[in-house]
Short mmCIF file of C-alpha atoms in Angstrom, two decimals:
data_model
loop_
_atom_site.label_atom_id
_atom_site.label_comp_id
_atom_site.label_asym_id
_atom_site.label_seq_id
_atom_site.Cartn_x
_atom_site.Cartn_y
_atom_site.Cartn_z
CA UNK A 1 4.13 9.41 3.61
CA UNK A 2 5.25 11.00 0.52
CA UNK A 3 4.73 9.79 -2.98
CA UNK A 4 7.76 9.13 -5.09
CA UNK A 5 10.00 7.98 -2.22
CA UNK A 6 10.62 4.19 -1.56
CA UNK A 7 9.26 2.82 1.74
CA UNK A 8 8.62 -0.61 3.15
CA UNK A 9 5.32 -2.03 4.32
CA UNK A 10 6.41 -1.61 7.94
CA UNK A 11 6.47 1.98 7.50
CA UNK A 12 2.97 1.90 5.79
CA UNK A 13 1.69 -0.10 8.78
CA UNK A 14 3.06 2.31 11.27
CA UNK A 15 1.56 5.22 9.59
CA UNK A 16 -1.82 3.58 9.56
CA UNK A 17 -1.47 2.46 13.14
CA UNK A 18 -0.91 6.13 14.14
CA UNK A 19 -4.38 6.99 12.56
CA UNK A 20 -6.01 4.03 14.42
CA UNK A 21 -6.15 1.99 11.23
CA UNK A 22 -4.77 -1.49 10.13
CA UNK A 23 -2.91 -1.58 6.69
CA UNK A 24 -3.73 -4.71 4.91
CA UNK A 25 -2.15 -4.01 1.49
CA UNK A 26 -2.13 -1.54 -1.51
CA UNK A 27 -3.26 -1.07 -4.92
CA UNK A 28 -0.84 0.16 -7.68
CA UNK A 29 -2.98 2.11 -9.95
CA UNK A 30 -0.58 1.64 -12.90
CA UNK A 31 -1.17 -2.05 -12.74
CA UNK A 32 -4.96 -1.81 -12.61
CA UNK A 33 -5.41 -3.53 -16.03
CA UNK A 34 -2.73 -6.09 -15.56
CA UNK A 35 -4.01 -9.59 -14.62
CA UNK A 36 -0.55 -10.85 -14.27
CA UNK A 37 0.08 -8.44 -11.40
CA UNK A 38 -3.36 -9.14 -9.60
CA UNK A 39 -4.76 -5.83 -11.05
CA UNK A 40 -2.37 -3.92 -8.87
CA UNK A 41 -3.69 -5.28 -5.65
CA UNK A 42 -1.31 -6.73 -3.01
CA UNK A 43 -2.69 -8.01 0.18
CA UNK A 44 -0.32 -9.04 2.98
CA UNK A 45 2.75 -7.87 0.97
CA UNK A 46 6.32 -8.60 1.79
CA UNK A 47 6.89 -6.09 4.58
CA UNK A 48 10.49 -5.53 3.92
CA UNK A 49 10.43 -5.01 0.20
CA UNK A 50 10.70 -1.38 -0.81
CA UNK A 51 7.87 0.21 -2.82
CA UNK A 52 7.36 3.50 -4.34
CA UNK A 53 3.73 4.72 -4.37
CA UNK A 54 2.45 7.20 -6.93
CA UNK A 55 -0.23 9.92 -6.31
CA UNK A 56 -3.13 7.72 -7.37
CA UNK A 57 -1.96 4.60 -5.48
CA UNK A 58 -4.04 3.52 -2.51
CA UNK A 59 -3.45 1.70 0.78
CA UNK A 60 -6.02 -0.94 1.85
CA UNK A 61 -6.89 -0.45 5.40
CA UNK A 62 -9.47 -1.50 7.90
CA UNK A 63 -10.85 1.66 9.99
CA UNK A 64 -13.80 2.01 12.25
CA UNK A 65 -15.29 5.10 10.45
#
């Protein structure tokens, strides 16, 4: 996935699945100090809503290793 381009969480889940991982959510670094935005953490987000990730944002995954 490229940063700076809108994607939905279905796309994020599929990218994780191709690596043998399960995507659970994401963390938007720009909102890390904003309690009203759950400090940037979204677990089980709306899968059809477009989101644009920045370079320092992270996907929350379950992985074996």
